[in-house]
Short mmCIF file of C-alpha atoms (C1' of nucleotides) in Angstrom, two decimals:
data_model
loop_
_atom_site.label_atom_id
_atom_site.label_comp_id
_atom_site.label_asym_id
_atom_site.label_seq_id
_atom_site.Cartn_x
_atom_site.Cartn_y
_atom_site.Cartn_z
CA MET A 19 0.21 -0.18 -0.08
CA ARG A 20 2.79 2.56 0.56
CA ARG A 21 1.45 5.85 1.32
CA GLY A 22 2.69 8.65 -0.91
CA ASP A 23 6.06 10.14 -0.70
CA VAL A 24 4.60 14.03 -0.96
CA LEU A 25 1.67 13.40 1.40
CA GLU A 26 3.10 11.48 4.15
CA LEU A 27 5.54 14.20 4.04
CA ALA A 28 3.52 16.90 3.99
CA VAL A 29 1.48 15.85 7.14
CA LEU A 30 4.43 14.86 8.90
CA GLY A 31 6.20 18.34 8.85
CA LEU A 32 2.80 20.21 9.50
CA LEU A 33 2.24 18.18 12.43
CA HIS A 34 5.95 19.61 13.79
CA GLU A 35 3.55 23.01 14.07
CA GLY A 36 1.50 20.84 17.09
CA PRO A 37 -1.34 18.29 16.75
CA MET A 38 -4.09 18.68 14.74
CA HIS A 39 -6.99 16.62 13.54
CA GLY A 40 -7.72 15.51 9.93
CA TYR A 41 -10.36 18.26 8.65
CA GLU A 42 -7.19 20.82 9.92
CA LEU A 43 -4.64 19.05 8.12
CA ARG A 44 -6.50 19.12 5.03
CA LYS A 45 -6.85 22.98 5.01
CA ARG A 46 -3.36 23.45 6.16
CA LEU A 47 -2.67 21.58 3.34
CA GLY A 48 -4.30 23.88 1.09
CA GLY A 49 -2.89 26.99 1.65
CA MET A 50 0.81 25.42 2.13
CA LEU A 51 2.20 25.84 -1.14
CA GLY A 52 -1.00 28.17 -2.63
CA ALA A 53 -0.55 26.35 -6.03
CA PHE A 54 -0.18 22.78 -4.11
CA ARG A 55 -3.40 20.84 -4.84
CA ALA A 56 -5.56 20.09 -1.91
CA PHE A 57 -5.36 16.24 -0.67
CA SER A 58 -8.52 15.14 -1.05
CA TYR A 59 -9.73 12.75 2.28
CA GLY A 60 -9.76 9.62 0.50
CA SER A 61 -5.88 10.21 0.29
CA LEU A 62 -4.87 12.23 3.45
CA TYR A 63 -7.19 9.52 5.90
CA PRO A 64 -5.74 6.49 4.79
CA CYS A 65 -1.99 8.06 5.06
CA LEU A 66 -2.75 9.09 8.57
CA LYS A 67 -4.17 4.81 9.21
CA ASP A 68 -0.62 4.18 7.52
CA LEU A 69 1.15 6.56 9.95
CA LEU A 70 -0.86 5.99 13.13
CA ALA A 71 0.33 1.77 12.09
CA ARG A 72 3.74 2.77 11.65
CA GLY A 73 3.90 4.39 15.47
CA TRP A 74 5.06 7.21 13.53
CA ILE A 75 2.05 9.44 15.20
CA VAL A 76 -0.60 8.74 17.77
CA GLU A 77 -4.33 9.72 18.62
CA ASP A 78 -4.05 12.54 21.35
CA GLY A 79 -6.62 12.65 24.45
CA PRO A 80 -8.38 16.05 23.16
CA ALA A 81 -5.68 18.68 22.63
CA ASP A 82 -8.69 21.20 22.55
CA ALA A 83 -7.62 20.62 26.48
CA GLY A 84 -8.50 24.10 26.98
CA THR A 85 -11.96 24.50 25.45
CA PRO A 86 -15.16 23.14 27.90
CA ALA A 87 -18.16 21.17 26.72
CA LEU A 88 -16.05 18.36 24.97
CA SER A 89 -15.80 16.06 28.16
CA GLY A 90 -16.40 11.96 27.48
CA ARG A 91 -17.36 12.52 23.92
CA ARG A 92 -15.19 13.38 21.11
CA SER A 93 -15.41 13.63 17.10
CA LYS A 94 -12.21 14.92 16.60
CA ILE A 95 -9.48 12.57 16.36
CA VAL A 96 -6.12 14.39 16.96
CA TYR A 97 -3.05 12.80 15.84
CA ARG A 98 0.36 14.02 17.67
CA LEU A 99 3.91 13.61 15.90
CA THR A 100 5.84 10.78 17.81
CA ALA A 101 9.71 10.77 18.08
CA GLU A 102 9.80 7.72 15.54
CA GLY A 103 7.64 10.33 13.18
CA LYS A 104 10.23 13.11 13.76
CA GLU A 105 12.92 10.95 12.99
CA GLY A 106 11.01 9.41 10.09
CA PHE A 107 10.58 12.80 8.82
CA GLN A 108 14.54 13.85 8.44
CA ALA A 109 14.89 10.41 6.59
CA LEU A 110 12.47 11.32 4.35
CA LEU A 111 13.81 14.88 3.77
CA ALA A 112 17.50 13.47 3.25
CA GLU A 113 16.30 10.96 0.97
CA GLY A 114 17.60 12.88 -1.91
CA GLY A 115 16.07 10.19 -4.50
CA PRO A 116 14.45 11.00 -7.97
CA THR A 117 11.02 12.26 -5.82
CA ALA A 118 13.28 15.28 -4.51
CA TRP A 119 14.16 16.74 -7.67
CA GLU A 120 10.53 16.60 -8.95
CA ASP A 121 8.04 19.42 -8.69
CA GLU A 122 6.28 18.73 -5.96
CA GLY A 123 8.72 16.31 -3.87
CA PHE A 124 10.64 19.58 -4.11
CA GLY A 125 7.58 21.79 -3.30
CA VAL A 126 7.33 20.44 -0.23
CA ARG A 127 11.01 19.81 0.92
CA PHE A 128 11.54 23.28 0.45
CA ALA A 129 8.50 24.54 2.39
CA PHE A 130 10.06 22.47 5.21
CA PHE A 131 13.77 23.75 4.91
CA GLY A 132 13.39 25.91 8.38
CA ARG A 133 13.30 21.90 9.79
CA THR A 134 15.88 21.09 6.93
CA PRO A 135 20.06 20.48 7.99
CA ALA A 136 22.17 22.82 6.30
CA ASP A 137 24.23 20.15 3.96
CA VAL A 138 20.58 18.69 2.69
CA ARG A 139 19.35 21.87 2.05
CA LEU A 140 22.63 22.45 -0.44
CA ARG A 141 22.20 19.16 -1.65
CA ILE A 142 17.94 19.20 -2.95
CA LEU A 143 18.66 22.85 -4.05
CA GLU A 144 21.40 21.49 -6.49
CA GLY A 145 19.71 18.73 -7.38
CA ARG A 146 16.46 20.63 -8.40
CA ARG A 147 18.93 23.09 -10.01
CA SER A 148 20.63 20.18 -12.49
CA ARG A 149 17.00 19.09 -13.03
CA LEU A 150 15.79 21.96 -14.36
CA GLU A 151 19.15 22.82 -16.40
CA GLU A 152 18.54 19.43 -17.91
CA ARG A 153 15.01 20.64 -18.65
CA ARG A 154 16.17 24.23 -20.39
CA SER A 155 18.55 22.43 -22.05
CA HIS A 156 16.95 20.38 -23.51
CA LEU A 157 14.23 22.64 -24.66
CA ARG A 158 16.91 24.38 -26.15
CA ALA A 159 17.82 22.25 -28.18
CA SER A 160 13.69 21.61 -29.61
CA LEU A 161 13.69 25.74 -30.40
CA GLN A 162 16.82 25.55 -32.50
CA ARG A 163 15.86 22.21 -34.07
CA THR A 164 12.11 23.61 -35.24
CA ARG A 165 12.57 26.80 -35.26
CA GLN A 166 11.10 27.07 -38.83
CA ARG A 167 9.69 23.87 -38.64
CA LEU A 168 6.70 24.57 -36.28
CA ASP A 169 3.43 26.57 -36.38
CA SER A 170 3.48 29.38 -34.09
CA TYR A 171 1.66 28.47 -31.21
CA THR A 172 3.88 25.32 -30.17
CA LEU A 173 6.38 28.00 -30.84
CA GLU A 174 5.08 30.36 -28.33
CA LEU A 175 4.58 27.54 -26.03
CA GLN A 176 8.17 26.37 -25.94
CA ARG A 177 10.14 29.83 -25.58
CA HIS A 178 7.63 30.86 -22.57
CA GLY A 179 8.35 27.31 -21.09
CA LEU A 180 12.26 28.01 -21.37
CA GLU A 181 11.50 31.53 -19.94
CA SER A 182 10.02 30.30 -17.32
CA VAL A 183 12.84 27.99 -16.47
CA GLU A 184 15.36 30.35 -17.00
CA ARG A 185 14.01 32.18 -14.34
CA GLU A 186 13.42 29.30 -11.39
CA VAL A 187 16.94 28.22 -12.42
CA ARG A 188 17.71 32.26 -11.47
CA TRP A 189 15.98 31.74 -8.41
CA LEU A 190 17.82 28.53 -7.40
CA SER A 191 21.37 30.08 -8.17
CA GLU A 192 20.60 33.20 -5.79
CA LEU A 193 18.79 30.59 -2.77
CA ILE A 194 22.42 28.36 -3.19
CA ALA A 195 24.88 31.07 -3.33
CA THR A 196 22.90 32.68 0.01
CA GLU A 197 22.97 29.29 1.56
CA ARG A 198 27.00 29.03 0.52
CA THR A 199 27.58 32.15 2.16
CA GLU A 200 25.40 32.66 5.08
CA GLY A 201 23.77 29.18 5.86
CA GLY A 202 26.95 27.20 6.37
CA GLN A 203 26.84 25.14 9.54
CA TRP A 204 22.90 26.31 11.22
CA VAL A 205 21.07 22.55 11.83
CA ALA A 206 17.68 22.00 12.97
CA ARG A 207 17.68 20.60 16.87
CA ASP A 208 13.91 20.44 18.01
CA SER A 209 11.02 21.94 17.03
CA SER A 210 11.13 25.57 19.18
CA SER A 211 14.48 26.68 16.90
CA THR A 212 12.31 27.22 13.74
CA GLN A 213 14.73 30.01 12.49
CA GLY A 214 16.63 29.37 9.37
CA PRO A 215 19.42 31.99 7.21
CA ALA A 216 17.58 35.59 6.88
CA ALA A 217 14.02 35.92 5.05
CA ARG A 218 15.30 36.63 1.32
CA PRO A 219 18.59 35.79 -0.20
CA ALA A 220 20.94 38.43 -0.11
CA THR A 221 19.50 41.36 -1.84
CA ARG A 222 17.04 40.98 -4.88
CA GLN A 223 17.46 43.58 -7.65
CA PRO A 224 14.45 44.09 -10.19
CA GLN A 225 16.28 43.84 -13.36
CA HIS A 226 19.32 40.56 -13.13
CA PRO A 227 22.07 42.68 -14.69
CA GLN A 228 24.10 39.81 -16.68
CA GLN A 229 24.42 36.84 -15.03
CA PRO A 230 26.29 34.27 -17.41
CA GLU A 231 23.81 31.34 -16.95
CA ARG A 232 25.63 29.11 -15.75
CA PRO A 233 26.61 26.85 -18.68
CA GLU A 234 26.99 23.41 -16.63
CA MET B 26 -11.41 1.73 -18.96
CA ARG B 27 -11.51 5.10 -20.55
CA ARG B 28 -7.73 6.63 -21.43
CA GLY B 29 -6.47 9.87 -19.98
CA ASP B 30 -7.86 12.87 -21.90
CA VAL B 31 -4.30 14.42 -22.21
CA LEU B 32 -2.73 11.60 -23.87
CA GLU B 33 -5.51 10.89 -26.00
CA LEU B 34 -5.34 14.45 -26.87
CA ALA B 35 -2.08 14.72 -27.84
CA VAL B 36 -1.84 11.52 -30.12
CA LEU B 37 -4.70 12.63 -31.91
CA GLY B 38 -2.78 15.79 -32.40
CA LEU B 39 0.72 14.33 -33.49
CA LEU B 40 -1.25 12.18 -36.09
CA HIS B 41 -2.50 15.18 -37.66
CA GLU B 42 0.93 15.58 -39.29
CA GLY B 43 0.99 12.17 -40.79
CA PRO B 44 0.44 8.48 -39.80
CA MET B 45 3.57 7.53 -37.50
CA HIS B 46 3.74 4.68 -35.48
CA GLY B 47 4.13 4.04 -31.45
CA TYR B 48 7.91 4.41 -30.94
CA GLU B 49 7.90 7.80 -33.12
CA LEU B 50 4.85 8.94 -31.21
CA ARG B 51 6.49 8.78 -27.06
CA LYS B 52 9.19 10.55 -28.36
CA ARG B 53 7.75 13.38 -30.25
CA LEU B 54 5.17 13.30 -27.03
CA GLY B 55 8.48 13.76 -24.77
CA GLY B 56 9.63 16.45 -27.06
CA MET B 57 5.94 18.59 -27.84
CA LEU B 58 6.18 20.65 -24.45
CA GLY B 59 9.76 19.92 -23.26
CA ALA B 60 8.31 19.82 -20.13
CA PHE B 61 6.03 17.61 -20.73
CA ARG B 62 6.60 14.34 -18.84
CA ALA B 63 7.07 11.08 -21.71
CA PHE B 64 4.28 9.05 -21.21
CA SER B 65 5.74 5.54 -20.83
CA TYR B 66 4.66 2.69 -23.42
CA GLY B 67 2.12 1.42 -20.89
CA SER B 68 0.11 4.35 -21.23
CA LEU B 69 0.46 4.98 -24.87
CA TYR B 70 -0.17 1.23 -26.54
CA PRO B 71 -3.22 0.79 -24.47
CA CYS B 72 -4.10 4.41 -25.49
CA LEU B 73 -3.82 3.51 -28.95
CA LYS B 74 -5.64 0.05 -28.37
CA ASP B 75 -8.41 2.16 -27.29
CA LEU B 76 -7.88 4.65 -30.16
CA LEU B 77 -8.29 2.04 -32.69
CA ALA B 78 -11.35 -0.06 -30.98
CA ARG B 79 -12.80 3.23 -31.56
CA GLY B 80 -11.96 4.00 -34.88
CA TRP B 81 -10.87 6.75 -34.52
CA ILE B 82 -7.78 5.72 -35.59
CA VAL B 83 -6.58 3.02 -37.93
CA GLU B 84 -3.40 0.58 -38.73
CA ASP B 85 -1.95 1.33 -42.06
CA GLY B 86 0.20 -0.65 -44.22
CA PRO B 87 3.52 0.75 -44.60
CA ALA B 88 3.59 4.19 -44.72
CA ASP B 89 6.90 4.33 -45.57
CA ALA B 90 6.17 3.53 -49.04
CA GLY B 91 9.44 5.24 -50.05
CA THR B 92 11.63 3.85 -48.03
CA PRO B 93 12.73 0.22 -49.72
CA ALA B 94 14.03 -3.52 -48.22
CA LEU B 95 10.89 -3.70 -46.11
CA SER B 96 8.17 -5.57 -48.17
CA GLY B 97 6.17 -8.61 -46.90
CA ARG B 98 7.13 -8.04 -43.42
CA ARG B 99 6.46 -4.99 -41.68
CA SER B 100 7.91 -4.66 -37.55
CA LYS B 101 5.86 -1.21 -37.68
CA ILE B 102 2.96 -0.47 -37.17
CA VAL B 103 1.64 2.72 -38.23
CA TYR B 104 -1.43 4.43 -37.35
CA ARG B 105 -3.49 6.88 -39.33
CA LEU B 106 -6.18 8.96 -38.25
CA THR B 107 -9.76 8.23 -39.82
CA ALA B 108 -12.39 11.30 -39.83
CA GLU B 109 -13.97 9.82 -36.90
CA GLY B 110 -10.83 10.89 -35.09
CA LYS B 111 -10.34 14.27 -36.31
CA GLU B 112 -14.11 14.90 -35.25
CA GLY B 113 -13.41 13.31 -31.96
CA PHE B 114 -10.07 15.28 -31.77
CA GLN B 115 -12.34 19.00 -32.39
CA ALA B 116 -14.86 17.45 -29.81
CA LEU B 117 -12.18 16.98 -27.08
CA LEU B 118 -10.64 20.67 -28.13
CA ALA B 119 -13.71 22.32 -27.63
CA GLU B 120 -15.13 20.36 -24.54
CA GLY B 121 -13.30 23.22 -22.38
CA GLY B 122 -14.61 21.34 -19.41
CA PRO B 123 -12.63 22.00 -15.95
CA THR B 124 -9.79 19.60 -17.36
CA ALA B 125 -8.87 22.68 -19.95
CA TRP B 126 -7.61 24.85 -17.06
CA GLU B 127 -5.76 22.91 -15.61
CA ASP B 128 -1.90 22.87 -16.16
CA GLU B 129 -1.11 19.83 -18.57
CA GLY B 130 -5.21 19.84 -20.31
CA PHE B 131 -4.20 23.24 -21.04
CA GLY B 132 -0.55 22.58 -22.53
CA VAL B 133 -1.71 20.07 -24.65
CA ARG B 134 -4.59 22.52 -26.24
CA PHE B 135 -2.29 25.15 -26.35
CA ALA B 136 0.38 23.45 -28.71
CA PHE B 137 -2.68 22.36 -30.78
CA PHE B 138 -4.00 25.76 -31.33
CA GLY B 139 -2.74 25.68 -34.65
CA ARG B 140 -5.71 23.39 -35.49
CA THR B 141 -8.82 25.16 -32.84
CA PRO B 142 -11.29 27.19 -33.72
CA ALA B 143 -10.98 31.01 -32.48
CA ASP B 144 -13.59 31.00 -30.53
CA VAL B 145 -12.25 27.98 -28.80
CA ARG B 146 -9.38 29.37 -28.48
CA LEU B 147 -10.46 32.55 -26.11
CA ARG B 148 -12.30 30.61 -24.18
CA ILE B 149 -9.57 28.59 -23.48
CA LEU B 150 -7.33 31.53 -22.84
CA GLU B 151 -9.97 33.00 -20.57
CA GLY B 152 -10.36 29.99 -18.46
CA ARG B 153 -6.96 29.32 -17.75
CA ARG B 154 -6.48 32.74 -17.15
CA SER B 155 -9.31 33.13 -14.50
CA ARG B 156 -8.25 29.72 -13.04
CA LEU B 157 -4.48 31.68 -12.43
CA GLU B 158 -6.33 34.38 -11.04
CA GLU B 159 -8.34 32.34 -8.68
CA ARG B 160 -4.59 30.88 -7.76
CA ARG B 161 -3.28 34.22 -7.22
CA SER B 162 -5.58 36.00 -4.79
CA HIS B 163 -5.32 32.85 -2.68
CA LEU B 164 -1.52 33.06 -2.60
CA ARG B 165 -2.13 36.72 -1.59
CA ALA B 166 -4.62 36.40 0.84
CA SER B 167 -2.41 33.88 2.32
CA LEU B 168 1.07 35.69 2.06
CA GLN B 169 -1.19 38.72 3.87
CA ARG B 170 -2.46 36.49 6.41
CA THR B 171 0.84 34.99 7.35
CA ARG B 172 3.21 37.43 7.06
CA GLN B 173 4.67 37.05 10.01
CA ARG B 174 3.91 34.11 11.38
CA LEU B 175 5.99 32.03 8.99
CA ASP B 176 9.40 30.90 9.01
CA SER B 177 11.65 33.09 5.93
CA TYR B 178 11.47 29.58 3.80
CA THR B 179 7.86 29.35 3.24
CA LEU B 180 7.51 32.76 2.85
CA GLU B 181 10.08 33.00 0.03
CA LEU B 182 8.38 30.46 -1.99
CA GLN B 183 4.94 31.68 -1.29
CA ARG B 184 6.26 35.00 -2.98
CA HIS B 185 7.86 33.17 -5.67
CA GLY B 186 4.89 30.92 -6.47
CA LEU B 187 2.86 34.59 -6.46
CA GLU B 188 5.25 36.49 -8.81
CA SER B 189 5.77 32.66 -11.19
CA VAL B 190 1.43 32.91 -11.46
CA GLU B 191 1.64 36.69 -11.86
CA ARG B 192 3.88 36.75 -14.65
CA GLU B 193 1.35 33.84 -16.08
CA VAL B 194 -1.12 35.90 -15.94
CA ARG B 195 0.49 38.97 -17.75
CA TRP B 196 1.58 36.16 -20.87
CA LEU B 197 -2.55 35.36 -20.91
CA SER B 198 -3.43 39.05 -21.34
CA GLU B 199 -0.87 39.25 -23.92
CA LEU B 200 -2.52 36.53 -26.04
CA ILE B 201 -5.86 37.51 -25.45
CA ALA B 202 -5.25 40.19 -26.68
CA THR B 203 -3.48 39.76 -29.81
CA GLU B 204 -6.64 36.97 -30.31
CA ARG B 205 -8.76 39.48 -29.92
CA THR B 206 -7.50 42.33 -32.47
CA GLU B 207 -6.01 39.99 -34.87
CA GLY B 208 -7.10 36.45 -34.84
CA GLY B 209 -10.96 37.34 -35.29
CA GLN B 210 -12.84 34.51 -37.78
CA TRP B 211 -10.41 32.04 -38.97
CA VAL B 212 -11.33 28.76 -38.31
CA ALA B 213 -9.33 25.42 -39.44
CA ARG B 214 -10.79 23.61 -42.24
CA ASP B 215 -8.43 20.50 -43.13
CA SER B 216 -4.87 19.56 -41.92
CA SER B 217 -3.41 21.54 -44.70
CA SER B 218 -4.28 24.99 -43.39
CA THR B 219 -2.03 24.84 -40.25
CA GLN B 220 -1.59 28.46 -39.61
CA GLY B 221 -3.15 30.64 -36.97
CA PRO B 222 -2.27 34.25 -36.45
CA ALA B 223 0.99 35.75 -36.98
CA ALA B 224 4.09 34.19 -35.01
CA ARG B 225 4.29 35.88 -31.58
CA PRO B 226 1.78 37.91 -29.77
CA ALA B 227 1.92 41.77 -30.29
CA THR B 228 5.63 42.98 -29.97
CA ARG B 229 7.92 41.24 -27.75
CA GLN B 230 10.98 42.74 -28.04
CA PRO B 231 14.07 39.58 -28.64
CA GLN B 232 16.27 40.43 -25.07
CA HIS B 233 17.90 37.34 -25.08
CA PRO B 234 19.09 37.50 -28.68
CA GLN B 235 20.27 33.98 -29.36
CA GLN B 236 21.52 30.89 -27.17
CA PRO B 237 24.83 30.72 -27.61
CA GLU B 238 26.02 27.81 -25.03
CA ARG B 239 23.61 25.10 -25.64
CA PRO B 240 24.94 22.81 -22.99
CA GLU B 241 24.58 19.12 -23.23
"C1'" DG C 25 28.04 -12.97 -33.04
"C1'" DT C 26 26.95 -10.05 -30.49
"C1'" DT C 27 26.07 -5.67 -28.72
"C1'" DA C 28 22.44 -1.58 -29.26
"C1'" DG C 29 19.01 0.63 -30.53
"C1'" DC C 30 14.49 0.43 -32.62
"C1'" DA C 31 9.77 -1.74 -32.01
"C1'" DT C 32 5.66 -3.60 -29.86
"C1'" DG C 33 3.35 -4.90 -26.24
"C1'" DT C 34 1.21 -6.89 -21.10
"C1'" DA C 35 0.12 -7.38 -15.84
"C1'" DA C 36 0.66 -5.58 -10.99
"C1'" DG C 37 0.63 -1.93 -8.77
"C1'" DG C 38 1.03 3.13 -6.67
"C1'" DA C 39 -0.44 7.44 -6.02
"C1'" DG C 40 -4.53 9.86 -5.77
"C1'" DT C 41 -9.62 11.36 -7.23
"C1'" DT C 42 -14.93 10.91 -6.91
"C1'" DA C 43 -18.67 9.46 -5.04
"C1'" DC C 44 -21.16 7.73 -1.55
"C1'" DA C 45 -22.41 6.89 3.86
"C1'" DT C 46 -22.67 8.80 8.54
"C1'" DG C 47 -23.02 11.82 12.01
"C1'" DA C 48 -21.74 15.74 15.39
"C1'" DT C 49 -21.81 21.37 16.13
"C1'" DT C 50 -22.52 25.79 14.50
"C1'" DT C 51 -25.48 29.30 12.98
"C1'" DT C 52 -29.79 31.16 10.93
"C1'" DA D 27 -35.92 22.79 13.41
"C1'" DA D 28 -33.47 23.11 8.91
"C1'" DA D 29 -29.75 24.24 6.81
"C1'" DA D 30 -24.92 25.27 6.83
"C1'" DT D 31 -20.40 23.70 7.64
"C1'" DC D 32 -17.23 20.43 10.48
"C1'" DA D 33 -15.56 15.91 10.96
"C1'" DT D 34 -14.44 10.75 9.12
"C1'" DG D 35 -14.03 7.56 7.05
"C1'" DT D 36 -14.94 3.70 2.58
"C1'" DA D 37 -14.86 1.44 -2.05
"C1'" DA D 38 -14.69 2.07 -6.58
"C1'" DC D 39 -12.24 4.35 -9.98
"C1'" DT D 40 -8.55 6.05 -13.01
"C1'" DC D 41 -4.60 7.29 -15.04
"C1'" DC D 42 0.31 6.37 -15.07
"C1'" DT D 43 4.15 4.07 -14.38
"C1'" DT D 44 7.60 0.12 -13.38
"C1'" DA D 45 8.83 -4.12 -14.58
"C1'" DC D 46 9.31 -7.59 -17.29
"C1'" DA D 47 8.54 -10.55 -21.34
"C1'" DT D 48 9.78 -10.49 -26.82
"C1'" DG D 49 11.70 -10.32 -31.04
"C1'" DC D 50 13.45 -7.17 -35.08
"C1'" DT D 51 17.72 -4.64 -37.14
"C1'" DA D 52 21.72 -2.08 -37.59
"C1'" DA D 53 26.93 -1.43 -36.29
"C1'" DC D 54 30.53 -2.34 -34.76
#
DNA sequence: GTTAGCATGTAAGGAGTTACATGATTTT
DNA sequence: AAAATCATGTAACTCCTTACATGCTAAC
């Protein structure tokens, strides 16, 4: 059955912020990346079941300890991360496998960079960048080849795609540079020290001056 | 069984350029959008089987009529689009359902705009744009809400995501403007008249003159 | 003559969605 | 007291990938 990497990672990451029940998790999931699709309950609940079975999370007594009026009966099931869960989360993050450079896999991992050791962060950013550089050269080659032979819309699509990829590569390069200079030795220890390097990577000019694009 | 919209559409679209066998189709599929993932044979061949059963494509005698040395025995199975196939293709394009505004669904449809009636093109572009505008306002709201409370990486991710979406909306708006002024009444009639409106939408300076390097 | 690449398939399974079924709580 | 929304789940289905199985043809 093996639940999906992305969803599992996201759930574990969110539960670092404190115990939560399924419904709430799903909403937070939707908001996380903005563009991230919101994982239906049909995926979420089975995923929670798996994590429970593995002992990475446990059902909690009402974490609404403050709120009155729900004494004996509880309709919410609140999940809390266990020590094993935290370990598993770190292991998944560090895994770096091919899933970590793909769009979604990268997105979730980046979202939890605040809890990720510096070396792993760098590895993921660089892996993602080379993935995109591959895509870029593929697109460039395709544009060269087909220059004349293709109809205008296909061309426009490829041109726009190429621009997007180039933009993303520049973004990653900036982030990597920042990590290299600032983020050298910081490592997460526990959930209270949620503080990475400075907010924005270096200075960000409106126009990208020259940037020879890092040919490989 | 109902094969997937995207793959089916892509196959039908590609076959408009002339008969092709599976292996070749798969390669073209990979190149189409550049970023488009390359659909494994495990999806492609069953899809072809479905289309065949529906009568939208037929097996052709060796369309390598020119090449010698493959007389009686053929190892390639060449597929050709039927009239029903062309009709079905147009119907799928025009469908406009929610799938048409999603990333992949939009991508394929755009790639075949050269064969799409002007009114359908406009509808798809506008649908896509409002989809992205939704995403944009969602992201903006999220950024407002969480300004302080979130760690720097999550913030940076959302900021970058928002910029991407805004860029995409501008692109679509340019395209829509061009369609409105130039592409008024053009409609595809048959596969020979593969010519939409002018190549690039409106004016777009060649800011990056040529790609000098092209690594790989 | 054997490796490499072309070419066609199938079976099993992974990852997720939709649609459904159910009940509790809050709002109107 | 009805309607909305919160909350939890399951079964069936979709779409696609991986891994396998097979044979042809070209190149070295």
